[in-house]
Structures are given as structure tokens and as C-alpha cells.
């Protein structure tokens, strides 16, 4: 539909702007996405991407039975499901890529999900530490 195409375009332009801004950061801050995912950060980031937690989980190479189990355990609580999914990914040896925020952002970009707020939050956290 036109609405979803328009919102996809908006997410795409927001992602492009976020990535562009991120790439202009100083060298010391460019390593923000390369930082390992921590449980403290998962608590903050998970609600931002919770609506798509299962798609993200599949792209992170979680097994279907793991995604199904998380869905059953969380009973529609998307933020809780997203946190569990990210925890499972962090503990999984055969999942996708290094356990960094870059891997997560790459998945968001593949799924055409707006990741500008995720990147902004990670930048803010990096600036405070």
C-alpha cells in the first residue's frame, strides 16, 4: 500500500541520515557499533526494536524452535520477547556474526527497520562512558 511504501521510504531516509551522521563522528566514537552487546544496553535498546523481535531473531540465525519458545513464554509482551531473543543470541554459538551492535544494526537495515533511535542511543551511551 501507499502508506507502507511511504513509511518504508521514511525509515530508509532516517536510516541513511543516521548512518551518515554516524560515519561523520570522530574516530574514537566510530567504535560504538563495534562494542559488544551488553545486557544493560539490551534493556534499553530492546523496547525500541521489539515490534520486529522475531524477524530480527531469525536474521540473527536463531532456531525456529527458540523463537517459538520465546513467543510462548512471553505471551505477547514484545519488549520482554525482544530481550529474551537478544539474550539467546548472545549465548548462542552458532548464530550470526560477532555479538556487536553493528551486527544488530545490519539486521535492522536489512529488514528496512528505522535504526536511527538505536544508533542515537548507542552514541549517547558511548559519550557518557
CSV table of C-alpha atoms in Angstrom, one decimal:
chain,number,residue,atom,x,y,z
A,1,UNK,CA,0.0,0.0,0.0
A,2,UNK,CA,1.0,3.6,-0.4
A,3,UNK,CA,1.1,4.2,3.3
A,4,UNK,CA,3.5,1.3,3.9
A,5,UNK,CA,5.7,2.4,0.9
A,6,UNK,CA,5.8,5.9,2.3
A,7,UNK,CA,6.7,4.7,5.8
A,8,UNK,CA,9.4,2.4,4.3
A,9,UNK,CA,10.8,5.4,2.5
A,10,UNK,CA,10.8,7.4,5.7
A,11,UNK,CA,12.5,4.7,7.6
A,12,UNK,CA,15.1,4.3,4.8
A,13,UNK,CA,15.8,8.0,4.7
A,14,UNK,CA,16.1,8.1,8.6
A,15,UNK,CA,18.4,5.1,8.4
A,16,UNK,CA,20.5,6.8,5.8
A,17,UNK,CA,20.7,10.0,7.8
A,18,UNK,CA,21.6,8.1,11.0
A,19,UNK,CA,24.3,6.1,9.2
A,20,UNK,CA,25.6,9.3,7.5
A,21,UNK,CA,25.8,11.1,10.9
A,22,UNK,CA,27.4,8.1,12.5
A,23,UNK,CA,30.1,7.9,9.8
A,24,UNK,CA,30.9,11.6,10.4
A,25,UNK,CA,31.6,11.0,14.1
A,26,UNK,CA,35.2,11.2,15.4
A,27,UNK,CA,37.3,8.1,15.2
A,28,UNK,CA,37.0,7.5,18.9
A,29,UNK,CA,33.2,7.3,18.7
A,30,UNK,CA,33.1,5.3,15.5
A,31,UNK,CA,33.8,2.2,17.5
A,32,UNK,CA,30.4,2.5,19.2
A,33,UNK,CA,28.7,-0.1,16.9
A,34,UNK,CA,31.7,-2.4,17.3
A,35,UNK,CA,31.2,-2.6,21.1
A,36,UNK,CA,30.0,-5.9,22.4
A,37,UNK,CA,26.3,-6.1,23.2
A,38,UNK,CA,25.8,-6.0,27.0
A,39,UNK,CA,22.7,-6.9,29.0
A,40,UNK,CA,22.5,-3.3,30.3
A,41,UNK,CA,22.2,-2.0,26.8
A,42,UNK,CA,19.8,-4.7,25.8
A,43,UNK,CA,17.3,-3.5,28.4
A,44,UNK,CA,17.4,0.0,26.9
A,45,UNK,CA,17.5,-1.0,23.2
A,46,UNK,CA,15.0,-3.9,23.2
A,47,UNK,CA,11.9,-1.8,23.5
A,48,UNK,CA,13.0,0.3,20.5
A,49,UNK,CA,13.1,-2.7,18.2
A,50,UNK,CA,10.6,-5.0,20.0
A,51,UNK,CA,7.9,-4.8,17.3
A,52,UNK,CA,10.1,-6.9,15.0
A,53,UNK,CA,11.8,-9.1,17.5
A,54,UNK,CA,11.0,-12.4,15.8
A,55,UNK,CA,12.2,-11.2,12.3
A,56,UNK,CA,15.4,-9.9,14.0
A,57,UNK,CA,15.9,-13.2,15.8
A,58,UNK,CA,15.6,-15.2,12.5
A,59,UNK,CA,18.1,-12.9,10.8
A,60,UNK,CA,20.4,-13.3,13.8
A,61,UNK,CA,20.2,-17.1,12.9
A,62,UNK,CA,18.2,-18.2,16.0
A,63,UNK,CA,16.5,-21.5,15.5
A,64,UNK,CA,12.7,-21.5,14.8
A,65,UNK,CA,12.0,-23.6,18.0
A,66,UNK,CA,13.9,-21.0,20.1
A,67,UNK,CA,11.8,-18.2,18.6
A,68,UNK,CA,8.6,-20.2,19.1
A,69,UNK,CA,9.5,-20.9,22.7
A,70,UNK,CA,10.3,-17.2,23.4
A,71,UNK,CA,6.9,-16.3,21.9
A,72,UNK,CA,5.1,-18.8,24.1
A,73,UNK,CA,7.0,-17.8,27.3
A,74,UNK,CA,6.4,-14.0,26.8
A,75,UNK,CA,2.7,-14.2,25.7
A,76,UNK,CA,2.6,-11.1,23.6
A,77,UNK,CA,4.9,-8.9,25.7
A,78,UNK,CA,7.1,-7.7,22.8
A,79,UNK,CA,9.7,-5.9,24.8
A,80,UNK,CA,10.2,-9.0,27.0
A,81,UNK,CA,10.4,-11.2,23.9
A,82,UNK,CA,13.0,-9.0,22.3
A,83,UNK,CA,15.1,-9.0,25.5
A,84,UNK,CA,14.9,-12.8,25.6
A,85,UNK,CA,15.7,-13.1,21.9
A,86,UNK,CA,18.8,-10.9,22.3
A,87,UNK,CA,19.9,-12.8,25.4
A,88,UNK,CA,19.5,-16.1,23.4
A,89,UNK,CA,21.5,-14.6,20.5
A,90,UNK,CA,24.3,-13.5,22.9
A,91,UNK,CA,24.5,-17.1,24.4
A,92,UNK,CA,24.3,-18.9,21.0
A,93,UNK,CA,27.5,-20.1,19.5
A,94,UNK,CA,26.1,-20.8,16.0
A,95,UNK,CA,24.2,-17.5,15.5
A,96,UNK,CA,25.1,-14.7,13.1
A,97,UNK,CA,28.2,-12.6,13.4
A,98,UNK,CA,30.1,-11.1,16.3
A,99,UNK,CA,28.0,-10.1,19.3
A,100,UNK,CA,28.3,-6.4,18.5
A,101,UNK,CA,25.7,-3.6,17.9
A,102,UNK,CA,26.9,-3.5,14.3
A,103,UNK,CA,25.5,-7.0,13.7
A,104,UNK,CA,22.1,-5.9,15.2
A,105,UNK,CA,22.1,-2.6,13.2
A,106,UNK,CA,23.0,-4.5,10.0
A,107,UNK,CA,19.9,-6.8,10.6
A,108,UNK,CA,17.7,-3.7,11.2
A,109,UNK,CA,18.9,-2.2,7.9
A,110,UNK,CA,18.3,-5.5,6.0
A,111,UNK,CA,14.8,-5.5,7.4
A,112,UNK,CA,14.3,-1.8,6.5
A,113,UNK,CA,13.6,-1.0,10.1
A,114,UNK,CA,14.4,2.5,11.3
A,115,UNK,CA,17.5,2.2,13.4
A,116,UNK,CA,18.2,5.9,13.9
A,117,UNK,CA,17.0,5.9,17.6
A,118,UNK,CA,19.1,2.8,18.3
A,119,UNK,CA,22.2,4.5,16.9
A,120,UNK,CA,21.5,7.7,18.7
A,121,UNK,CA,21.0,5.9,22.0
A,122,UNK,CA,24.3,4.0,21.5
A,123,UNK,CA,26.1,7.2,20.6
A,124,UNK,CA,24.7,8.9,23.7
A,125,UNK,CA,25.7,6.0,25.9
A,126,UNK,CA,29.2,6.0,24.4
A,127,UNK,CA,29.5,9.7,25.0
A,128,UNK,CA,28.6,9.2,28.7
A,129,UNK,CA,31.1,6.4,29.3
